[in-house]
Coordinates of C-alpha atoms and ligand atoms in Angstrom, one line a residue:
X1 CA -22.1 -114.0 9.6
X2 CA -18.8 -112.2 10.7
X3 CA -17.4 -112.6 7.0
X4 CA -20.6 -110.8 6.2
X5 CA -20.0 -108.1 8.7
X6 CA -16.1 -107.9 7.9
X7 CA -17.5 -107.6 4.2
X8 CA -19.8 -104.5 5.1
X9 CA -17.2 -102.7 7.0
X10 CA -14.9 -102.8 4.0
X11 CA -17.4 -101.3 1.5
X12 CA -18.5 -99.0 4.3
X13 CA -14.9 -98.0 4.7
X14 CA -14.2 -97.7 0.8
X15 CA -17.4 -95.3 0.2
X16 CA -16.3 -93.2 3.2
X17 CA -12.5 -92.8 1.9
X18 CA -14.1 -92.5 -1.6
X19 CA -15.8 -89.6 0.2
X20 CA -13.1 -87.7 1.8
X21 CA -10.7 -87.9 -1.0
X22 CA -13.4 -85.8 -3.1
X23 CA -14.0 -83.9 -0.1
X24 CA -10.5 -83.1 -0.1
X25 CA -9.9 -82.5 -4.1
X26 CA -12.9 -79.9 -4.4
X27 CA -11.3 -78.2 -1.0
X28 CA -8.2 -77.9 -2.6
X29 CA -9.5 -76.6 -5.8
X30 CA -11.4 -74.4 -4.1
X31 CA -8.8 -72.8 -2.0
X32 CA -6.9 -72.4 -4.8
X33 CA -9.7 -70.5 -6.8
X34 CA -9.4 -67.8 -4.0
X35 CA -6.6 -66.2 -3.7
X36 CA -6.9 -64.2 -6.4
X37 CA -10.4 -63.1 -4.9
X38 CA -9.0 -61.7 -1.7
X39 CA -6.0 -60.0 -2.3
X40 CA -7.5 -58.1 -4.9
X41 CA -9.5 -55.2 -2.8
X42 CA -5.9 -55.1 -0.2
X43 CA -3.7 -54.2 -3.3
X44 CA -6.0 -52.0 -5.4
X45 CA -6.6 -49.7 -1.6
X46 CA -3.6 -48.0 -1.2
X47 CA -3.2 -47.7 -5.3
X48 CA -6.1 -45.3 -4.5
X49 CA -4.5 -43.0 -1.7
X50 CA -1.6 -42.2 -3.6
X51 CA -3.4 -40.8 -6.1
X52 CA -5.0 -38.3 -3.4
X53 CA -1.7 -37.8 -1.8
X54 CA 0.9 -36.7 -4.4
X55 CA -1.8 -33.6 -4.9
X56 CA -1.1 -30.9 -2.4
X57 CA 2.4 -30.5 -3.2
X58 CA 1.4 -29.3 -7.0
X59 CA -1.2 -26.7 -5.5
X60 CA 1.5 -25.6 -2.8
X61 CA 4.6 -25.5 -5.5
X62 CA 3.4 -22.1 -7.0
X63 CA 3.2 -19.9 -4.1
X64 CA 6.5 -20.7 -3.2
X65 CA 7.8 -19.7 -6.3
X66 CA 8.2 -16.6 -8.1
X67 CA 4.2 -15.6 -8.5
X68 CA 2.6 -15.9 -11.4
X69 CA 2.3 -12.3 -13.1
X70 CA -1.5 -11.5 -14.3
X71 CA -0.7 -8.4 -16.5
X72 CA -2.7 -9.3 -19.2
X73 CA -6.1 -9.1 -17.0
X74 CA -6.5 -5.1 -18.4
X75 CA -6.0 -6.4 -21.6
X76 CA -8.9 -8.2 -21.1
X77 CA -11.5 -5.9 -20.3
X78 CA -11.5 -3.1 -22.0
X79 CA -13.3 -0.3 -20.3
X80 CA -13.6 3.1 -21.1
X81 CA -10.9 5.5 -20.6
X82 CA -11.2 8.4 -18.7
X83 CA -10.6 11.7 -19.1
X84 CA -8.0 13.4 -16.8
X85 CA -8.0 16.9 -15.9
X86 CA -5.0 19.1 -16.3
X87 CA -2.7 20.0 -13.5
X88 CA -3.2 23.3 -14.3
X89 CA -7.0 23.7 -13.5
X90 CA -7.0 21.2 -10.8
X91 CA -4.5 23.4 -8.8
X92 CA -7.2 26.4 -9.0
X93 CA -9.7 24.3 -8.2
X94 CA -8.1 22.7 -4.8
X95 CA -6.6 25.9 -3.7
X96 CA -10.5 26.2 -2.9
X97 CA -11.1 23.5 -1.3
X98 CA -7.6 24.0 0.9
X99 CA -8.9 27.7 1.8
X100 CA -12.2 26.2 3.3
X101 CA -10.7 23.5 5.7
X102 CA -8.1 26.0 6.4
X103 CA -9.5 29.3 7.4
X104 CA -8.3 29.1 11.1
X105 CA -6.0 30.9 10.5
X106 CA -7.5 33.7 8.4
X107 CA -10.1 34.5 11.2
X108 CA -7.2 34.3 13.9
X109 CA -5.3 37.0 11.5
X110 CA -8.7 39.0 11.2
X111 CA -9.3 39.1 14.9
X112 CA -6.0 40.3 15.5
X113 CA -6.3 42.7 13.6
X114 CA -9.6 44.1 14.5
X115 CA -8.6 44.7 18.5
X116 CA -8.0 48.7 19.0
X117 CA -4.7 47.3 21.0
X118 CA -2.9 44.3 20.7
X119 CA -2.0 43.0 23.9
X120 CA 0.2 39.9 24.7
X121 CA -3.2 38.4 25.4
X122 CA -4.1 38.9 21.7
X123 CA -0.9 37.6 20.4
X124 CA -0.9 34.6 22.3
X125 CA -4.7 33.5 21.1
X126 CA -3.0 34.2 17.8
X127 CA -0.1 31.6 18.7
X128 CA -2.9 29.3 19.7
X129 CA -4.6 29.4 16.3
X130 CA -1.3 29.0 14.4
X131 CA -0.3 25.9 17.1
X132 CA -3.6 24.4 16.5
X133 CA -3.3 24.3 12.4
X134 CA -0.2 22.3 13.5
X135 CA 2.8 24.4 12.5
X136 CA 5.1 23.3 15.9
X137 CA 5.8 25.6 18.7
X138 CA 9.3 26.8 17.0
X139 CA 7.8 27.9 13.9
X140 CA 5.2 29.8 15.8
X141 CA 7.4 31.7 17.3
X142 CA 9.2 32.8 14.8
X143 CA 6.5 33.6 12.8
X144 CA 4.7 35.8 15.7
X145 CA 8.1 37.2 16.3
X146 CA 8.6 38.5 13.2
X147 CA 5.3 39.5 12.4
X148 CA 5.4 41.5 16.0
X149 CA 8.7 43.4 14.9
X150 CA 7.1 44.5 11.4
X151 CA 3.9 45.7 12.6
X152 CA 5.7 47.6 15.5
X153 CA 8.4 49.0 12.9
X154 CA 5.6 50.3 10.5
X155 CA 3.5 51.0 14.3
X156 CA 0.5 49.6 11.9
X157 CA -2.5 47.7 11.7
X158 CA -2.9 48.3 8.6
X159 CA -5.0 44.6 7.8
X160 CA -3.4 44.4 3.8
X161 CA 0.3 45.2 5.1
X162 CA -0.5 42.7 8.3
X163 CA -1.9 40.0 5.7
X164 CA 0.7 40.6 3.5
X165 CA 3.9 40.0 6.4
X166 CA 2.1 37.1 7.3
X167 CA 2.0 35.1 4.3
X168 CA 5.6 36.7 3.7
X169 CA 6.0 34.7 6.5
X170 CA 4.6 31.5 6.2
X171 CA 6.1 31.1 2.5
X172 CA 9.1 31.6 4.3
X173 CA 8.9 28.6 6.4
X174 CA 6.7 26.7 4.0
X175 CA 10.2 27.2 1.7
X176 CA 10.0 28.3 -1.4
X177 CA 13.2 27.1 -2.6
X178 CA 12.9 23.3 -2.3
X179 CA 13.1 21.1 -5.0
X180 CA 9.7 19.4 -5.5
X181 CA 10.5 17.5 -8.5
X182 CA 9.0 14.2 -8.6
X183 CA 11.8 12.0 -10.1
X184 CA 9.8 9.5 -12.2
X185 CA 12.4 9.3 -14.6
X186 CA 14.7 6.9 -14.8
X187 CA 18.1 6.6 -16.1
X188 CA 20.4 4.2 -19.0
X189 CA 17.4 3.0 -20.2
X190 CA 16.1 1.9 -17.4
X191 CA 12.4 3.1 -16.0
X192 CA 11.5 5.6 -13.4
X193 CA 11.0 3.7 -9.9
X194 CA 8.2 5.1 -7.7
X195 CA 8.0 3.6 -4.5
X196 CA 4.7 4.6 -2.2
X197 CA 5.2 3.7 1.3
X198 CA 3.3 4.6 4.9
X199 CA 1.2 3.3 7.6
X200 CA -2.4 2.1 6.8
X201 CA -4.8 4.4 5.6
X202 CA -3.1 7.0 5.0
X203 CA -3.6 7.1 1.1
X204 CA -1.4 5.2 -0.5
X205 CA -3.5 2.9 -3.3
X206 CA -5.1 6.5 -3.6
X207 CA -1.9 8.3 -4.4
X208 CA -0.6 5.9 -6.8
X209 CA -3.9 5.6 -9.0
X210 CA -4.3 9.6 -8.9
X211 CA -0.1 9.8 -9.6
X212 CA -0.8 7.5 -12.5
X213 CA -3.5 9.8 -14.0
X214 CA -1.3 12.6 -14.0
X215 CA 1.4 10.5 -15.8
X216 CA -0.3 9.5 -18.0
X217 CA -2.3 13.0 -19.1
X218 CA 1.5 13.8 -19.4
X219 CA 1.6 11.1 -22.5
X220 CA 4.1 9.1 -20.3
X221 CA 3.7 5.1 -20.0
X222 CA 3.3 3.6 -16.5
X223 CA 3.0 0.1 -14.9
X224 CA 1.8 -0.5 -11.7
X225 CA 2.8 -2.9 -9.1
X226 CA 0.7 -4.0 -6.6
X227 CA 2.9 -5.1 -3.6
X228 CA 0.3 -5.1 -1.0
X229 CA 0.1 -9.2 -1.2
X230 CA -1.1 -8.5 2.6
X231 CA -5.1 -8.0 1.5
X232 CA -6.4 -9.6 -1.8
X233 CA -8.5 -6.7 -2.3
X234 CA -5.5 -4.4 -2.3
X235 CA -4.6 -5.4 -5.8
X236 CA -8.2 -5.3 -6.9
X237 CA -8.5 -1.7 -5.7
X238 CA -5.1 -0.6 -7.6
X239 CA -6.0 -2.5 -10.6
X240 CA -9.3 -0.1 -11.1
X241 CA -7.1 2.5 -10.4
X242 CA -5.0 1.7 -13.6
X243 CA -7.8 0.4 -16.1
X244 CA -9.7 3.4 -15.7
X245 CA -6.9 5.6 -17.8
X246 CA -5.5 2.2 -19.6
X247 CA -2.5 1.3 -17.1
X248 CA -1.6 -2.6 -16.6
X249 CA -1.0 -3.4 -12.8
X250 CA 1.6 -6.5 -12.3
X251 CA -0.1 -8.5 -9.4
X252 CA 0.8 -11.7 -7.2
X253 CA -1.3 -13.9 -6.0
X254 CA -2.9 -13.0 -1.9
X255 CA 0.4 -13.3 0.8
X256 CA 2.8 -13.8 -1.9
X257 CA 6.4 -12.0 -1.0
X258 CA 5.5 -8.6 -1.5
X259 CA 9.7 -8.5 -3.0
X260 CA 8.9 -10.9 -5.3
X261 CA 5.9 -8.7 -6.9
X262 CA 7.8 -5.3 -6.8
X263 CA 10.8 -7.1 -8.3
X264 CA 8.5 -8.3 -11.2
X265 CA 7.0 -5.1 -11.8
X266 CA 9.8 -3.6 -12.4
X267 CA 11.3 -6.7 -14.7
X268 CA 8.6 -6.3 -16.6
X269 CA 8.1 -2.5 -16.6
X270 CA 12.4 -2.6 -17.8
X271 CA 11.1 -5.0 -20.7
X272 CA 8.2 -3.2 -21.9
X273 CA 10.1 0.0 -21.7
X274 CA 7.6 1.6 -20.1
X275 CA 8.4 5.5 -18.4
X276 CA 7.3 4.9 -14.9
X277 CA 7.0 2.4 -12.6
X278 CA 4.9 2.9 -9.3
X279 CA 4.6 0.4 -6.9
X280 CA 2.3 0.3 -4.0
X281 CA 3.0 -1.4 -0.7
X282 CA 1.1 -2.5 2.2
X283 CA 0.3 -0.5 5.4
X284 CA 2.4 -1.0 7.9
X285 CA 2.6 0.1 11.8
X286 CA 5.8 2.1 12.0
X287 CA 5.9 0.5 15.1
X288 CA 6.4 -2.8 14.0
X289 CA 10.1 -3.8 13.2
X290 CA 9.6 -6.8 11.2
X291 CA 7.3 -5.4 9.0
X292 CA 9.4 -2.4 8.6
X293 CA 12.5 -4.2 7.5
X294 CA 10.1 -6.0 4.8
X295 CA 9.8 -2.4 3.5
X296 CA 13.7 -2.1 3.2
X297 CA 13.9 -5.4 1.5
X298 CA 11.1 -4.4 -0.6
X299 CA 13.8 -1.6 -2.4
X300 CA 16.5 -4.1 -2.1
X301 CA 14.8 -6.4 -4.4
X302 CA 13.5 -4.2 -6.5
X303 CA 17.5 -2.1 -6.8
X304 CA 18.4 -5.4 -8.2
X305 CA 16.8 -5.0 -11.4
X306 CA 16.5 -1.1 -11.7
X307 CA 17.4 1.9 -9.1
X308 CA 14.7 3.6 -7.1
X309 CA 14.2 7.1 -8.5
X310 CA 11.4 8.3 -5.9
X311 CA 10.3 7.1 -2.8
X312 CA 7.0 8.9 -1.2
X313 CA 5.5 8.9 1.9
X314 CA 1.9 9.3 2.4
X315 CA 0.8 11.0 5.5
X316 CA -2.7 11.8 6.6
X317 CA -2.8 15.0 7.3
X318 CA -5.6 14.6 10.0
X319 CA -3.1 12.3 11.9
X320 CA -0.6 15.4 13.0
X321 CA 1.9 14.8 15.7
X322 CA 2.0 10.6 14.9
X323 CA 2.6 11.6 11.3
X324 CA 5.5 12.7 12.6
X325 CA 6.8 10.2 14.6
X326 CA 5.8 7.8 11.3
X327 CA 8.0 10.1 8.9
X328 CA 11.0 9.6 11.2
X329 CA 10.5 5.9 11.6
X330 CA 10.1 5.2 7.6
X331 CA 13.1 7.9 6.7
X332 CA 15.1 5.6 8.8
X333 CA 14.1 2.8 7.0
X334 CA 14.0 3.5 3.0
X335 CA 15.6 6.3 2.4
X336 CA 12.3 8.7 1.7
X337 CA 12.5 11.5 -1.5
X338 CA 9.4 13.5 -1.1
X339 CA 6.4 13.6 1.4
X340 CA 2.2 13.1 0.0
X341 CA -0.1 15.4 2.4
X342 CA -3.2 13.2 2.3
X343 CA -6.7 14.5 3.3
X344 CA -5.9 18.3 3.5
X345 CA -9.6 19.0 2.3
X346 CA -10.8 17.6 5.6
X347 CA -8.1 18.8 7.8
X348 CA -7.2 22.2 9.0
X349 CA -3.6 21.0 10.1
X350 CA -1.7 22.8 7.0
X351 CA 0.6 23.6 9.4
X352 CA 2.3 19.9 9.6
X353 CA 4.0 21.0 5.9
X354 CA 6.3 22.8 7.9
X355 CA 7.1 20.3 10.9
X356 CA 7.0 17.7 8.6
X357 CA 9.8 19.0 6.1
X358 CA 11.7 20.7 8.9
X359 CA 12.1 16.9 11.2
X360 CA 12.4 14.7 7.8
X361 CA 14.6 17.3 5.9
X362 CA 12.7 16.2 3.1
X363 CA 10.3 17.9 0.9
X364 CA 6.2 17.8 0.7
X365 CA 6.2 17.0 -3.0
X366 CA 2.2 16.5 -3.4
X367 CA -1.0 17.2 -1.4
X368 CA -4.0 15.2 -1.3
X369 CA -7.5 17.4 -1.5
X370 CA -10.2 15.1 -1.7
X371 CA -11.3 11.1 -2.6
X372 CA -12.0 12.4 -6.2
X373 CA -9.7 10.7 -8.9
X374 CA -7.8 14.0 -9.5
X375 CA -7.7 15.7 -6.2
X376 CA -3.9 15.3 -6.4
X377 CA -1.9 18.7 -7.0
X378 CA 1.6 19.3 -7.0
X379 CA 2.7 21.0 -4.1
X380 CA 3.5 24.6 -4.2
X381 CA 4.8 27.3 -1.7
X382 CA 2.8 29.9 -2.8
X383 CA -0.4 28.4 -3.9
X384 CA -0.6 26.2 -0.5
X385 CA -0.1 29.5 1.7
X386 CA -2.7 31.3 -0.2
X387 CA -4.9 28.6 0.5
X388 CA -4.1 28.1 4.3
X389 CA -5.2 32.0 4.6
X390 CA -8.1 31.7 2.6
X391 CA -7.6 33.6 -0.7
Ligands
GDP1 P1 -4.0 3.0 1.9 O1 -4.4 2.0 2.9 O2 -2.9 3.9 2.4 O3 -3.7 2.4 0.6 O4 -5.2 4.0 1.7 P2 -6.3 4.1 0.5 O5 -5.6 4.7 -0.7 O6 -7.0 2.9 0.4 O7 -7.2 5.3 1.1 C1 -7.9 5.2 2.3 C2 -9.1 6.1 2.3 O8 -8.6 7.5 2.3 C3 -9.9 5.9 1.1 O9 -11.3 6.0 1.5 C4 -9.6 7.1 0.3 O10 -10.6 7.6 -0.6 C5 -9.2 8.2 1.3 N1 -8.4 9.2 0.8 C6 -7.2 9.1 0.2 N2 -6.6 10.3 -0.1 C7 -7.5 11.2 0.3 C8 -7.6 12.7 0.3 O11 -6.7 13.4 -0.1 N3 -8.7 13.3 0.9 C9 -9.7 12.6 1.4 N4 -10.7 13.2 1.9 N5 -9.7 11.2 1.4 C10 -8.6 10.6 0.9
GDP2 P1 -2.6 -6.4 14.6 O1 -2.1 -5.0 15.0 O2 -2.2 -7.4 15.6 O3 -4.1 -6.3 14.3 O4 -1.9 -6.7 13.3 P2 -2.2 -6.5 11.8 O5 -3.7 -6.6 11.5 O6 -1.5 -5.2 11.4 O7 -1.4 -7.7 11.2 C1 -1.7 -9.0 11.6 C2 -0.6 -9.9 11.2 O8 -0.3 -9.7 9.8 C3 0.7 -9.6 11.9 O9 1.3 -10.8 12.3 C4 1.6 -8.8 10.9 O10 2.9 -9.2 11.1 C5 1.0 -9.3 9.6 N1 1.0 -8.3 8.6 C6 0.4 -7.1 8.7 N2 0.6 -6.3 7.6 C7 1.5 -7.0 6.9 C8 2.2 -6.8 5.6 O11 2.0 -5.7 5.0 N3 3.0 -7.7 5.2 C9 3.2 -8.9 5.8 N4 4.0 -9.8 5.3 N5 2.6 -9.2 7.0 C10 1.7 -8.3 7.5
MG3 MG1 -3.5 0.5 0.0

């Protein structure tokens, strides 16, 4: 019996060895099958991020680089070009519109003149009307003081004589003998540099778009460059300004260096050989100093490729004493050729000409009459002062 047992327990114990080792051959061939299973997802995971990653750095790269010029967008669209009236005509036809915002001081002359005596009451209403049209307290009084001394030399009221010293008088400090030439020439081959700076508002996309039109009706070739980066639709607005009478516009793309734009404009105005380049720039505060040193760096850059022949700033008339204090700030900041009056049709302020030119020392070059494409004129001593006494 025990042999029978003992011989059992050894087949028992073969099978169950048997057993294990196949157990243990199909356990290691299975492990060894795996492997390449797991790893697989852990490796092919951060493949895939990479990918992602390595993108924003191509979409950032072009903004910090020179931006890209999109001249060619007027070539594209081709719309019809506009006619543009002649200075000439236009000058007749604003005079017009200055006399009717402007008769202040017309009546203030006409009701001086109808009093039986002219008391100091009388001449000071008079002062008042002349203050009021913004002409400064100095001017004033030497305008009421002169105009005083004729009529009590000729001991007239004779209304034409009265009328006549008066606008003798206002030419006068209106002065005749400034030069008003817009320098949008430019020298050694080189283009004519318009610069068009001021505080928001004021006119400035206007300006440019209505200066372009009278550019081109003289047969001159202009470029614009929009350096207002600040607002996207900024560029847009200045772009229709130029297709409408066939001008490209040199844009960057929204918050680009407004430097970097102007400087382009220019480059590119040099290699076309165009006449005139005029290059808008954002609004700024006058008040704020970081934006106003921008501004300086703007003619900097743009000095580096070609000299600034002009540089205008636009005022809104409407504005009067702060236009003042903005004219100071910006003079002190680019070096400001020639003054735009903006909005004159709405405004009966005429008057700041003469404050204006008399603080900046510089000259009120051309006068804005209206939102219409050419209600830009030239400015002119004689023609404005006939229009501030509405003739
Ligand atoms: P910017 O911000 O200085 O560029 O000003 P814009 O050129 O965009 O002009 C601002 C607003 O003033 C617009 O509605 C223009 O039509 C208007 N404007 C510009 N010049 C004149 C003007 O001489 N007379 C009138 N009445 N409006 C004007
Ligand atoms: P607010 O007076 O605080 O409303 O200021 P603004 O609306 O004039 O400007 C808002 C921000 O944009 C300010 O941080 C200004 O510095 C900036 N900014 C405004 N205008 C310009 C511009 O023409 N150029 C640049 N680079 N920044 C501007
Ligand atoms: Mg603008």
């Amino acid at each position: 019996m025990p042999t029978d047992l003992t011989f059992i327990f050894w087949i028992i114990l073969g099978v169950v060895l048997a057993a294990t080792a196949v157990g243990i051959v199909v356990a290691l061939r299975e492990r060894r099958q795996l492997p390449p299973v797991v790893p697989t997802p852990e490796v092919e995971a951060p493949e895939a991020e990479p990918e992602t990653r390595p993108a924003p750095p191509t979409v950032e790269a072009p903004t910090e680089e020179a931006p890209p010029v999109e001249a060619p967008t007027a070539a594209t669209s081709a719309p019809e070009l506009e006619t543009i009236e002649a200075p000439t005509s236009r000058l007749a036809r604003l005079r017009r519109r200055l006399a009717t915002s402007n008769n202040a001081l017309a009546r203030g002359l006409a009701d001086l003149l109808s009093r039986d005596r002219i008391d100091d009451e009388t001449w000071d209403d008079f002062e008042m009307t002349l203050i009021s049209s913004d002409l400064g307290v100095g001017p004033t009084t030497e305008l009421t003081t002169h105009l005083r001394q004729a009529m009590a030399i000729d001991g007239v009221a004779d209304p034409a004589q009265a009328k006549a010293t008066l606008r003798r008088e206002l030419v006068r400090l209106v002065d005749p003998t400034l030069d008003r030439t817009l320098h949008v020439e430019g020298a050694d081959g080189n283009p004519g540099v318009v610069m068009v700076v001021g505080v928001n508002g004021t006119g400035k996309t206007t300006t440019v778009g209505k200066l372009a039109r009278v550019l081109v009706a003289e047969q001159k070739t202009v470029l614009l460059g929009a350096a207002d980066t600040f607002r996207a639709a900024a560029a847009e607005q200045l772009t229709t300004w130029g297709e409408r009478v066939g001008v490209e516009t040199v844009r960057g793309p929204e918050g680009a260096d407004p430097a970097s734009v102007a400087f382009d404009a220019v480059a590119q105005g040099v290699n076309a050989g165009v006449d005139t380049v005029i290059v808008d720039t954002a609004g700024r505060l006058h008040t704020k100093t970081g934006l106003m040193d921008e501004l300086g760096k703007v003619k900097r850059v743009i000095e580096k490729k070609a000299p600034v022949t002009e540089v205008l700033l636009v005022l809104d008339a409407t504005t009067g004493q702060n236009g003042l204090v903005q004219a100071r700030i910006f003079a002190e900041v680019v070096d400001v050729t020639g003054i735009v009056l903006t909005k004159l049709d709405g405004s009966a302020k005429g008057g700041i000409v003469v404050q204006v030119q008399r603080e900046l020392k510089v000259p009120v070059k051309l006068i804005g009459l209206g939102e219409g494409a050419d209600d830009l004129a030239p400015f002119e001593a004689e023609g404005f002062v006939a229009g501030l006494l509405g003739e």
